[in-house]
């Protein structure tokens, strides 16, 4: 008996991980307001880091098939790097994610002019979009820690009408899922299309994403003009490089320029259309990285998802791991309404009116096999 007790004392049993949120200083806004980094952890050891500048996802760390915890999203090392600007490495995008043609739209008979920051088009809320804003924060600690961020966009900001109150919540669940909830209200009719622009690399930053197997549960996508504005057509994916209804390596057809849409996007930079637009939470996509074994499941209440495959990354940005992010080093699954919906009456509406509440949910769930 004494021998058994001695053996039990000598065996070191790992202490259970304590879930919760840790707050650390991250930097200062140019006007002196503090910027913090919030690290969410669950009992499984998964970590998510978020900052109240731009509501950025700074890092997501998940285990591979051997249990090794590594970063699976692109990000830069310091707050100063974020302040200089990035290719949207994980912020909340608003007021309008994706493109609006000719940087204008008409609502209730009035035309609104926006910044043309993508050629002649408007993209991602403009040069002063939500990714550049200081968000207020509230913390809900516990088994499934939640960070709530709030921002009020004043009437006329970036050309959009209405005082818009936005709340974004990040919840790290027990099952290694990051749940993102969006909520917004307005005092004037406006348009709204919120999303997150995280770039995923499930290899743990060891290689590009071309070998990652992707499945998108959509049988149509939105072809675009050469300026990447939707034509209005919902085109079947069957027989095209856009058919991901079965798991397919991202790189298999990404350079198939016999399809003019691949030329327009320099690869994939298009919106896929889900069959159901009933606002239920549905499995929209699954990604699998064969060398690490990591799996990403994406669920959303949104009617579409923009797949972007890092076609314009060129090594200019170096991540926290000291690795330069070259072309196609990450992929984005931006859950959203359709690009240019304010100018496309046949698309699901993005109009938000006083008395209405915009609500949307996206879940990124991680595992390994």
mmCIF file of C-alpha atoms in Angstrom:
data_model
loop_
_atom_site.group_PDB
_atom_site.id
_atom_site.type_symbol
_atom_site.label_atom_id
_atom_site.label_comp_id
_atom_site.label_asym_id
_atom_site.label_seq_id
_atom_site.Cartn_x
_atom_site.Cartn_y
_atom_site.Cartn_z
ATOM 1 C CA UNK A 1 0.000 0.000 0.000
ATOM 2 C CA UNK A 2 2.814 2.388 0.929
ATOM 3 C CA UNK A 3 4.577 1.537 -2.349
ATOM 4 C CA UNK A 4 1.426 2.329 -4.293
ATOM 5 C CA UNK A 5 1.024 5.672 -2.530
ATOM 6 C CA UNK A 6 4.650 6.525 -3.260
ATOM 7 C CA UNK A 7 4.171 5.733 -6.966
ATOM 8 C CA UNK A 8 1.062 7.923 -7.075
ATOM 9 C CA UNK A 9 2.960 10.813 -5.508
ATOM 10 C CA UNK A 10 5.815 10.468 -7.982
ATOM 11 C CA UNK A 11 3.545 10.431 -11.039
ATOM 12 C CA UNK A 12 2.880 14.004 -12.096
ATOM 13 C CA UNK A 13 -0.703 14.386 -13.184
ATOM 14 C CA UNK A 14 -1.212 17.495 -15.333
ATOM 15 C CA UNK A 15 -3.410 20.041 -13.620
ATOM 16 C CA UNK A 16 -6.658 20.731 -15.463
ATOM 17 C CA UNK A 17 -6.490 23.900 -17.514
ATOM 18 C CA UNK A 18 -8.545 26.765 -16.159
ATOM 19 C CA UNK A 19 -10.760 28.443 -18.742
ATOM 20 C CA UNK A 20 -11.135 32.203 -18.726
ATOM 21 C CA UNK A 21 -9.934 35.525 -20.116
ATOM 22 C CA UNK A 22 -6.622 37.260 -19.495
ATOM 23 C CA UNK A 23 -6.189 40.961 -20.284
ATOM 24 C CA UNK A 24 -2.785 42.462 -21.121
ATOM 25 C CA UNK A 25 -1.746 45.874 -22.512
ATOM 26 C CA UNK A 26 -1.219 45.858 -26.289
ATOM 27 C CA UNK A 27 -0.573 49.514 -27.185
ATOM 28 C CA UNK A 28 -2.083 52.969 -27.486
ATOM 29 C CA UNK A 29 -4.214 54.673 -30.085
ATOM 30 C CA UNK A 30 -2.714 57.869 -31.545
ATOM 31 C CA UNK A 31 -5.016 59.844 -29.205
ATOM 32 C CA UNK A 32 -3.710 57.941 -26.172
ATOM 33 C CA UNK A 33 -6.600 55.552 -25.606
ATOM 34 C CA UNK A 34 -5.311 52.184 -24.367
ATOM 35 C CA UNK A 35 -5.532 49.118 -26.555
ATOM 36 C CA UNK A 36 -5.625 45.724 -24.841
ATOM 37 C CA UNK A 37 -5.117 42.116 -25.838
ATOM 38 C CA UNK A 38 -7.619 39.601 -24.480
ATOM 39 C CA UNK A 39 -6.634 35.935 -24.386
ATOM 40 C CA UNK A 40 -9.542 33.501 -24.165
ATOM 41 C CA UNK A 41 -8.770 29.924 -23.092
ATOM 42 C CA UNK A 42 -10.943 26.862 -22.648
ATOM 43 C CA UNK A 43 -10.345 23.707 -20.623
ATOM 44 C CA UNK A 44 -9.030 21.916 -23.719
ATOM 45 C CA UNK A 45 -6.191 24.398 -24.054
ATOM 46 C CA UNK A 46 -7.380 26.220 -27.169
ATOM 47 C CA UNK A 47 -6.502 29.919 -27.209
ATOM 48 C CA UNK A 48 -8.008 32.897 -29.001
ATOM 49 C CA UNK A 49 -6.508 36.385 -28.785
ATOM 50 C CA UNK A 50 -8.601 39.439 -29.612
ATOM 51 C CA UNK A 51 -7.868 43.148 -29.400
ATOM 52 C CA UNK A 52 -10.283 46.041 -29.029
ATOM 53 C CA UNK A 53 -8.620 47.810 -31.973
ATOM 54 C CA UNK A 54 -10.685 46.801 -34.973
ATOM 55 C CA UNK A 55 -12.080 43.833 -33.004
ATOM 56 C CA UNK A 56 -9.218 41.875 -34.569
ATOM 57 C CA UNK A 57 -8.718 38.171 -34.045
ATOM 58 C CA UNK A 58 -4.980 38.465 -33.376
ATOM 59 C CA UNK A 59 -4.409 34.723 -33.028
ATOM 60 C CA UNK A 60 -6.171 31.389 -32.817
ATOM 61 C CA UNK A 61 -4.110 28.469 -31.488
ATOM 62 C CA UNK A 62 -5.424 24.918 -31.776
ATOM 63 C CA UNK A 63 -3.896 21.442 -31.368
ATOM 64 C CA UNK A 64 -2.860 19.251 -34.286
ATOM 65 C CA UNK A 65 -3.398 15.481 -34.356
ATOM 66 C CA UNK A 66 -0.499 14.998 -31.886
ATOM 67 C CA UNK A 67 -1.857 17.630 -29.494
ATOM 68 C CA UNK A 68 0.680 20.312 -30.449
ATOM 69 C CA UNK A 69 -0.757 23.804 -30.044
ATOM 70 C CA UNK A 70 0.058 26.136 -32.945
ATOM 71 C CA UNK A 71 -1.284 29.302 -34.559
ATOM 72 C CA UNK A 72 -3.805 28.719 -37.342
ATOM 73 C CA UNK A 73 -4.547 32.338 -38.303
ATOM 74 C CA UNK A 74 -2.318 34.976 -39.874
ATOM 75 C CA UNK A 75 -1.353 38.016 -37.828
ATOM 76 C CA UNK A 76 1.425 40.541 -37.299
ATOM 77 C CA UNK A 77 3.605 40.762 -34.154
ATOM 78 C CA UNK A 78 2.768 44.133 -32.547
ATOM 79 C CA UNK A 79 0.021 46.695 -32.205
ATOM 80 C CA UNK A 80 2.174 49.144 -34.159
ATOM 81 C CA UNK A 81 2.054 46.672 -37.057
ATOM 82 C CA UNK A 82 -1.743 46.561 -36.913
ATOM 83 C CA UNK A 83 -1.910 50.346 -36.735
ATOM 84 C CA UNK A 84 0.180 50.617 -39.917
ATOM 85 C CA UNK A 85 -2.373 48.440 -41.681
ATOM 86 C CA UNK A 86 -2.620 44.818 -42.829
ATOM 87 C CA UNK A 87 -4.491 42.975 -45.597
ATOM 88 C CA UNK A 88 -7.313 42.588 -43.042
ATOM 89 C CA UNK A 89 -5.694 39.872 -40.918
ATOM 90 C CA UNK A 90 -8.771 39.121 -38.798
ATOM 91 C CA UNK A 91 -10.746 42.292 -38.047
ATOM 92 C CA UNK A 92 -14.480 42.874 -38.018
ATOM 93 C CA UNK A 93 -15.383 44.393 -41.377
ATOM 94 C CA UNK A 94 -18.082 47.059 -41.605
ATOM 95 C CA UNK A 95 -20.233 48.787 -42.295
ATOM 96 C CA UNK A 96 -20.186 46.780 -45.510
ATOM 97 C CA UNK A 97 -17.990 43.751 -46.097
ATOM 98 C CA UNK A 98 -16.918 43.193 -49.687
ATOM 99 C CA UNK A 99 -17.552 45.522 -52.632
ATOM 100 C CA UNK A 100 -20.154 48.137 -53.556
ATOM 101 C CA UNK A 101 -20.063 49.106 -57.244
ATOM 102 C CA UNK A 102 -19.055 52.638 -58.165
ATOM 103 C CA UNK A 103 -18.812 53.482 -54.456
ATOM 104 C CA UNK A 104 -22.470 54.493 -54.256
ATOM 105 C CA UNK A 105 -25.962 53.187 -53.641
ATOM 106 C CA UNK A 106 -29.498 54.549 -53.592
ATOM 107 C CA UNK A 107 -31.803 53.931 -50.645
ATOM 108 C CA UNK A 108 -35.376 55.253 -50.420
ATOM 109 C CA UNK A 109 -34.711 57.561 -53.361
ATOM 110 C CA UNK A 110 -31.539 59.125 -51.964
ATOM 111 C CA UNK A 111 -28.078 58.377 -53.360
ATOM 112 C CA UNK A 112 -25.168 57.965 -50.958
ATOM 113 C CA UNK A 113 -21.557 58.377 -52.072
ATOM 114 C CA UNK A 114 -18.851 56.294 -50.399
ATOM 115 C CA UNK A 115 -15.054 56.245 -50.622
ATOM 116 C CA UNK A 116 -13.710 54.602 -53.784
ATOM 117 C CA UNK A 117 -10.924 52.551 -52.168
ATOM 118 C CA UNK A 118 -10.902 49.601 -54.605
ATOM 119 C CA UNK A 119 -10.478 51.192 -58.008
ATOM 120 C CA UNK A 120 -13.823 52.803 -58.711
ATOM 121 C CA UNK A 121 -15.521 50.611 -56.105
ATOM 122 C CA UNK A 122 -15.956 50.752 -52.354
ATOM 123 C CA UNK A 123 -14.665 47.819 -50.290
ATOM 124 C CA UNK A 124 -14.800 46.691 -46.658
ATOM 125 C CA UNK A 125 -16.411 49.831 -45.252
ATOM 126 C CA UNK A 126 -13.862 52.272 -46.640
ATOM 127 C CA UNK A 127 -10.453 53.503 -45.460
ATOM 128 C CA UNK A 128 -11.911 54.360 -42.047
ATOM 129 C CA UNK A 129 -13.978 51.219 -41.584
ATOM 130 C CA UNK A 130 -14.647 49.253 -38.419
ATOM 131 C CA UNK A 131 -11.207 47.632 -38.620
ATOM 132 C CA UNK A 132 -9.683 51.026 -37.721
ATOM 133 C CA UNK A 133 -11.932 51.772 -34.739
ATOM 134 C CA UNK A 134 -11.443 51.583 -30.967
ATOM 135 C CA UNK A 135 -14.141 49.301 -29.532
ATOM 136 C CA UNK A 136 -15.414 49.279 -25.957
ATOM 137 C CA UNK A 137 -15.220 45.948 -24.158
ATOM 138 C CA UNK A 138 -17.077 43.870 -21.613
ATOM 139 C CA UNK A 139 -15.857 40.501 -20.337
ATOM 140 C CA UNK A 140 -17.907 37.457 -19.369
ATOM 141 C CA UNK A 141 -15.573 34.965 -17.731
ATOM 142 C CA UNK A 142 -16.313 31.315 -17.101
ATOM 143 C CA UNK A 143 -16.231 27.873 -18.711
ATOM 144 C CA UNK A 144 -17.018 29.427 -22.080
ATOM 145 C CA UNK A 145 -15.417 32.866 -21.891
ATOM 146 C CA UNK A 146 -17.017 35.641 -23.927
ATOM 147 C CA UNK A 147 -15.661 38.988 -25.044
ATOM 148 C CA UNK A 148 -18.226 41.571 -26.117
ATOM 149 C CA UNK A 149 -17.108 44.558 -28.171
ATOM 150 C CA UNK A 150 -19.282 47.577 -28.951
ATOM 151 C CA UNK A 151 -18.915 50.448 -31.393
ATOM 152 C CA UNK A 152 -21.316 53.228 -32.405
ATOM 153 C CA UNK A 153 -20.781 54.440 -35.951
ATOM 154 C CA UNK A 154 -22.035 58.029 -36.286
ATOM 155 C CA UNK A 155 -24.436 59.163 -38.974
ATOM 156 C CA UNK A 156 -22.481 59.894 -42.146
ATOM 157 C CA UNK A 157 -19.356 57.958 -41.210
ATOM 158 C CA UNK A 158 -17.677 56.812 -44.447
ATOM 159 C CA UNK A 159 -20.786 58.107 -46.245
ATOM 160 C CA UNK A 160 -23.288 55.704 -44.639
ATOM 161 C CA UNK A 161 -26.557 57.030 -43.166
ATOM 162 C CA UNK A 162 -27.712 56.537 -39.600
ATOM 163 C CA UNK A 163 -26.208 56.226 -36.157
ATOM 164 C CA UNK A 164 -25.416 52.520 -36.079
ATOM 165 C CA UNK A 165 -24.870 50.675 -32.797
ATOM 166 C CA UNK A 166 -22.889 47.447 -33.293
ATOM 167 C CA UNK A 167 -22.063 44.663 -30.846
ATOM 168 C CA UNK A 168 -19.799 41.741 -31.671
ATOM 169 C CA UNK A 169 -19.353 38.859 -29.231
ATOM 170 C CA UNK A 170 -16.593 36.241 -29.342
ATOM 171 C CA UNK A 171 -17.285 33.084 -27.321
ATOM 172 C CA UNK A 172 -14.726 30.293 -26.954
ATOM 173 C CA UNK A 173 -16.773 27.143 -26.433
ATOM 174 C CA UNK A 174 -15.840 23.909 -24.644
ATOM 175 C CA UNK A 175 -15.809 22.036 -27.956
ATOM 176 C CA UNK A 176 -12.996 24.170 -29.455
ATOM 177 C CA UNK A 177 -15.416 26.331 -31.420
ATOM 178 C CA UNK A 178 -15.210 30.101 -31.684
ATOM 179 C CA UNK A 179 -18.712 31.535 -31.931
ATOM 180 C CA UNK A 180 -19.024 35.056 -33.349
ATOM 181 C CA UNK A 181 -22.301 36.867 -32.795
ATOM 182 C CA UNK A 182 -23.187 40.134 -34.524
ATOM 183 C CA UNK A 183 -25.955 42.522 -33.495
ATOM 184 C CA UNK A 184 -26.791 46.020 -34.763
ATOM 185 C CA UNK A 185 -29.494 48.685 -34.662
ATOM 186 C CA UNK A 186 -29.868 52.017 -36.457
ATOM 187 C CA UNK A 187 -31.842 55.251 -36.169
ATOM 188 C CA UNK A 188 -32.057 55.783 -39.972
ATOM 189 C CA UNK A 189 -32.411 53.359 -42.878
ATOM 190 C CA UNK A 190 -28.966 52.108 -43.827
ATOM 191 C CA UNK A 191 -27.163 49.128 -45.359
ATOM 192 C CA UNK A 192 -25.073 46.659 -43.389
ATOM 193 C CA UNK A 193 -22.952 43.591 -44.133
ATOM 194 C CA UNK A 194 -20.758 42.528 -41.214
ATOM 195 C CA UNK A 195 -18.115 39.806 -41.375
ATOM 196 C CA UNK A 196 -14.751 38.738 -39.994
ATOM 197 C CA UNK A 197 -11.736 38.610 -42.303
ATOM 198 C CA UNK A 198 -9.510 36.030 -40.593
ATOM 199 C CA UNK A 199 -6.982 34.188 -42.766
ATOM 200 C CA UNK A 200 -6.650 30.515 -41.840
ATOM 201 C CA UNK A 201 -3.597 28.292 -42.228
ATOM 202 C CA UNK A 202 -4.253 24.926 -40.617
ATOM 203 C CA UNK A 203 -0.685 23.681 -41.138
ATOM 204 C CA UNK A 204 0.475 25.827 -38.223
ATOM 205 C CA UNK A 205 2.233 28.281 -40.591
ATOM 206 C CA UNK A 206 4.463 25.615 -42.143
ATOM 207 C CA UNK A 207 3.334 25.896 -45.776
ATOM 208 C CA UNK A 208 0.829 27.543 -48.070
ATOM 209 C CA UNK A 209 -2.801 26.443 -48.162
ATOM 210 C CA UNK A 210 -2.885 24.817 -51.607
ATOM 211 C CA UNK A 211 -2.938 21.264 -50.190
ATOM 212 C CA UNK A 212 -5.738 22.063 -47.741
ATOM 213 C CA UNK A 213 -8.847 20.113 -48.703
ATOM 214 C CA UNK A 214 -11.943 22.290 -48.809
ATOM 215 C CA UNK A 215 -15.622 21.463 -49.047
ATOM 216 C CA UNK A 216 -18.225 24.209 -49.542
ATOM 217 C CA UNK A 217 -21.840 23.130 -49.231
ATOM 218 C CA UNK A 218 -23.103 25.346 -52.026
ATOM 219 C CA UNK A 219 -24.122 24.528 -55.576
ATOM 220 C CA UNK A 220 -23.995 28.108 -56.905
ATOM 221 C CA UNK A 221 -21.627 31.045 -56.794
ATOM 222 C CA UNK A 222 -21.608 34.673 -57.952
ATOM 223 C CA UNK A 223 -19.622 35.328 -61.136
ATOM 224 C CA UNK A 224 -18.259 38.852 -61.391
ATOM 225 C CA UNK A 225 -17.197 41.521 -63.837
ATOM 226 C CA UNK A 226 -13.454 42.145 -64.353
ATOM 227 C CA UNK A 227 -13.736 44.656 -61.452
ATOM 228 C CA UNK A 228 -15.087 41.821 -59.267
ATOM 229 C CA UNK A 229 -18.605 43.162 -58.981
ATOM 230 C CA UNK A 230 -21.296 40.433 -59.184
ATOM 231 C CA UNK A 231 -23.097 40.293 -62.515
ATOM 232 C CA UNK A 232 -26.342 39.327 -60.771
ATOM 233 C CA UNK A 233 -26.222 35.726 -61.973
ATOM 234 C CA UNK A 234 -26.260 32.807 -59.528
ATOM 235 C CA UNK A 235 -24.173 30.361 -61.558
ATOM 236 C CA UNK A 236 -24.071 26.592 -60.911
ATOM 237 C CA UNK A 237 -20.658 25.383 -59.729
ATOM 238 C CA UNK A 238 -21.007 22.061 -61.561
ATOM 239 C CA UNK A 239 -18.312 21.581 -64.180
ATOM 240 C CA UNK A 240 -16.311 24.626 -63.048
ATOM 241 C CA UNK A 241 -13.229 25.210 -60.835
ATOM 242 C CA UNK A 242 -15.709 26.522 -58.251
ATOM 243 C CA UNK A 243 -17.179 23.106 -57.479
ATOM 244 C CA UNK A 244 -16.154 22.279 -53.897
ATOM 245 C CA UNK A 245 -19.189 20.165 -53.097
ATOM 246 C CA UNK A 246 -16.760 17.331 -52.407
ATOM 247 C CA UNK A 247 -13.479 17.819 -50.486
ATOM 248 C CA UNK A 248 -10.940 19.131 -52.983
ATOM 249 C CA UNK A 249 -7.444 20.574 -52.453
ATOM 250 C CA UNK A 250 -7.618 24.354 -52.831
ATOM 251 C CA UNK A 251 -4.733 24.278 -55.285
ATOM 252 C CA UNK A 252 -6.199 21.710 -57.677
ATOM 253 C CA UNK A 253 -7.891 24.215 -59.991
ATOM 254 C CA UNK A 254 -6.840 27.586 -58.596
ATOM 255 C CA UNK A 255 -4.761 28.394 -61.696
ATOM 256 C CA UNK A 256 -7.284 27.133 -64.248
ATOM 257 C CA UNK A 257 -7.419 30.347 -66.248
ATOM 258 C CA UNK A 258 -9.501 28.681 -68.959
ATOM 259 C CA UNK A 259 -12.266 29.915 -66.648
ATOM 260 C CA UNK A 260 -12.290 33.703 -66.909
ATOM 261 C CA UNK A 261 -13.545 33.995 -63.332
ATOM 262 C CA UNK A 262 -10.229 32.600 -62.075
ATOM 263 C CA UNK A 263 -8.507 35.342 -64.088
ATOM 264 C CA UNK A 264 -10.707 38.048 -62.564
ATOM 265 C CA UNK A 265 -9.998 36.902 -59.006
ATOM 266 C CA UNK A 266 -6.330 35.927 -59.534
ATOM 267 C CA UNK A 267 -7.561 32.657 -58.071
ATOM 268 C CA UNK A 268 -10.543 32.388 -55.743
ATOM 269 C CA UNK A 269 -12.105 35.642 -54.559
ATOM 270 C CA UNK A 270 -15.805 34.917 -55.006
ATOM 271 C CA UNK A 271 -19.003 34.467 -53.038
ATOM 272 C CA UNK A 272 -20.648 31.030 -52.798
ATOM 273 C CA UNK A 273 -24.433 30.899 -52.333
ATOM 274 C CA UNK A 274 -26.050 28.556 -49.823
ATOM 275 C CA UNK A 275 -29.294 26.881 -50.830
ATOM 276 C CA UNK A 276 -31.111 27.785 -47.609
ATOM 277 C CA UNK A 277 -31.630 31.418 -46.703
ATOM 278 C CA UNK A 278 -33.752 30.748 -43.621
ATOM 279 C CA UNK A 279 -31.205 32.246 -41.171
ATOM 280 C CA UNK A 280 -30.697 28.876 -39.473
ATOM 281 C CA UNK A 281 -27.184 27.920 -38.354
ATOM 282 C CA UNK A 282 -25.925 25.573 -41.068
ATOM 283 C CA UNK A 283 -22.677 23.814 -41.912
ATOM 284 C CA UNK A 284 -21.305 25.914 -44.744
ATOM 285 C CA UNK A 285 -17.772 24.623 -45.241
ATOM 286 C CA UNK A 286 -15.198 22.115 -43.961
ATOM 287 C CA UNK A 287 -11.420 22.426 -44.386
ATOM 288 C CA UNK A 288 -8.899 19.661 -43.667
ATOM 289 C CA UNK A 289 -5.096 20.031 -43.613
ATOM 290 C CA UNK A 290 -3.619 16.529 -44.152
ATOM 291 C CA UNK A 291 -0.161 17.070 -42.645
ATOM 292 C CA UNK A 292 -1.358 18.506 -39.320
ATOM 293 C CA UNK A 293 -4.688 16.678 -39.270
ATOM 294 C CA UNK A 294 -6.500 19.871 -38.316
ATOM 295 C CA UNK A 295 -10.127 20.288 -39.319
ATOM 296 C CA UNK A 296 -12.082 23.550 -39.514
ATOM 297 C CA UNK A 297 -15.872 23.438 -39.710
ATOM 298 C CA UNK A 298 -17.645 26.690 -40.535
ATOM 299 C CA UNK A 299 -21.292 27.192 -39.572
ATOM 300 C CA UNK A 300 -23.247 30.349 -40.346
ATOM 301 C CA UNK A 301 -26.676 31.953 -40.510
ATOM 302 C CA UNK A 302 -25.565 34.048 -43.492
ATOM 303 C CA UNK A 303 -26.692 33.347 -47.087
ATOM 304 C CA UNK A 304 -23.166 33.254 -48.528
ATOM 305 C CA UNK A 305 -19.449 32.935 -47.931
ATOM 306 C CA UNK A 306 -16.595 34.683 -49.712
ATOM 307 C CA UNK A 307 -13.626 32.395 -50.268
ATOM 308 C CA UNK A 308 -10.424 34.375 -50.680
ATOM 309 C CA UNK A 309 -7.182 32.466 -51.104
ATOM 310 C CA UNK A 310 -4.556 35.094 -50.288
ATOM 311 C CA UNK A 311 -3.863 35.743 -53.957
ATOM 312 C CA UNK A 312 -2.285 39.138 -53.292
ATOM 313 C CA UNK A 313 -0.050 38.183 -50.365
ATOM 314 C CA UNK A 314 3.527 38.737 -51.490
ATOM 315 C CA UNK A 315 5.848 38.302 -48.501
ATOM 316 C CA UNK A 316 5.554 41.932 -47.397
ATOM 317 C CA UNK A 317 4.071 40.942 -44.037
ATOM 318 C CA UNK A 318 5.898 38.765 -41.522
ATOM 319 C CA UNK A 319 3.918 37.013 -38.839
ATOM 320 C CA UNK A 320 4.508 36.453 -35.153
ATOM 321 C CA UNK A 321 6.345 33.249 -36.005
ATOM 322 C CA UNK A 322 8.936 35.147 -38.085
ATOM 323 C CA UNK A 323 7.498 33.700 -41.292
ATOM 324 C CA UNK A 324 6.886 35.902 -44.324
ATOM 325 C CA UNK A 325 3.370 35.419 -45.637
ATOM 326 C CA UNK A 326 3.765 34.626 -49.321
ATOM 327 C CA UNK A 327 1.111 34.171 -51.959
ATOM 328 C CA UNK A 328 -1.745 31.881 -50.914
ATOM 329 C CA UNK A 329 -0.421 31.422 -47.406
ATOM 330 C CA UNK A 330 -3.925 31.764 -45.970
ATOM 331 C CA UNK A 331 -7.563 31.376 -46.943
ATOM 332 C CA UNK A 332 -10.583 33.339 -45.753
ATOM 333 C CA UNK A 333 -14.136 32.118 -45.244
ATOM 334 C CA UNK A 334 -15.944 35.440 -44.907
ATOM 335 C CA UNK A 335 -19.570 34.708 -44.022
ATOM 336 C CA UNK A 336 -21.784 37.477 -45.338
ATOM 337 C CA UNK A 337 -24.602 38.739 -47.499
ATOM 338 C CA UNK A 338 -23.708 39.178 -51.141
ATOM 339 C CA UNK A 339 -21.342 41.834 -52.529
ATOM 340 C CA UNK A 340 -23.050 44.895 -54.043
ATOM 341 C CA UNK A 341 -26.460 43.920 -52.646
ATOM 342 C CA UNK A 342 -27.496 47.601 -52.235
ATOM 343 C CA UNK A 343 -27.345 47.878 -56.043
ATOM 344 C CA UNK A 344 -28.738 44.397 -56.821
ATOM 345 C CA UNK A 345 -32.475 44.207 -56.023
ATOM 346 C CA UNK A 346 -32.592 40.448 -56.709
ATOM 347 C CA UNK A 347 -30.055 39.697 -53.942
ATOM 348 C CA UNK A 348 -31.096 39.197 -50.297
ATOM 349 C CA UNK A 349 -31.528 42.651 -48.797
ATOM 350 C CA UNK A 350 -28.872 44.265 -46.625
ATOM 351 C CA UNK A 351 -31.127 47.176 -45.635
ATOM 352 C CA UNK A 352 -31.525 47.779 -41.896
ATOM 353 C CA UNK A 353 -34.275 50.115 -40.698
ATOM 354 C CA UNK A 354 -35.103 51.756 -37.360
ATOM 355 C CA UNK A 355 -36.915 49.342 -35.082
ATOM 356 C CA UNK A 356 -35.210 46.336 -36.653
ATOM 357 C CA UNK A 357 -32.312 44.410 -35.113
ATOM 358 C CA UNK A 358 -29.667 42.836 -37.301
ATOM 359 C CA UNK A 359 -28.450 39.519 -35.894
ATOM 360 C CA UNK A 360 -26.030 37.001 -37.346
ATOM 361 C CA UNK A 361 -23.949 34.087 -36.075
ATOM 362 C CA UNK A 362 -20.858 32.355 -37.430
ATOM 363 C CA UNK A 363 -19.019 29.461 -35.764
ATOM 364 C CA UNK A 364 -15.496 28.264 -36.563
ATOM 365 C CA UNK A 365 -15.062 24.852 -34.945
ATOM 366 C CA UNK A 366 -11.651 23.172 -34.751
ATOM 367 C CA UNK A 367 -10.674 19.523 -34.315
ATOM 368 C CA UNK A 368 -8.048 17.085 -35.620
ATOM 369 C CA UNK A 369 -8.031 13.648 -37.183
#
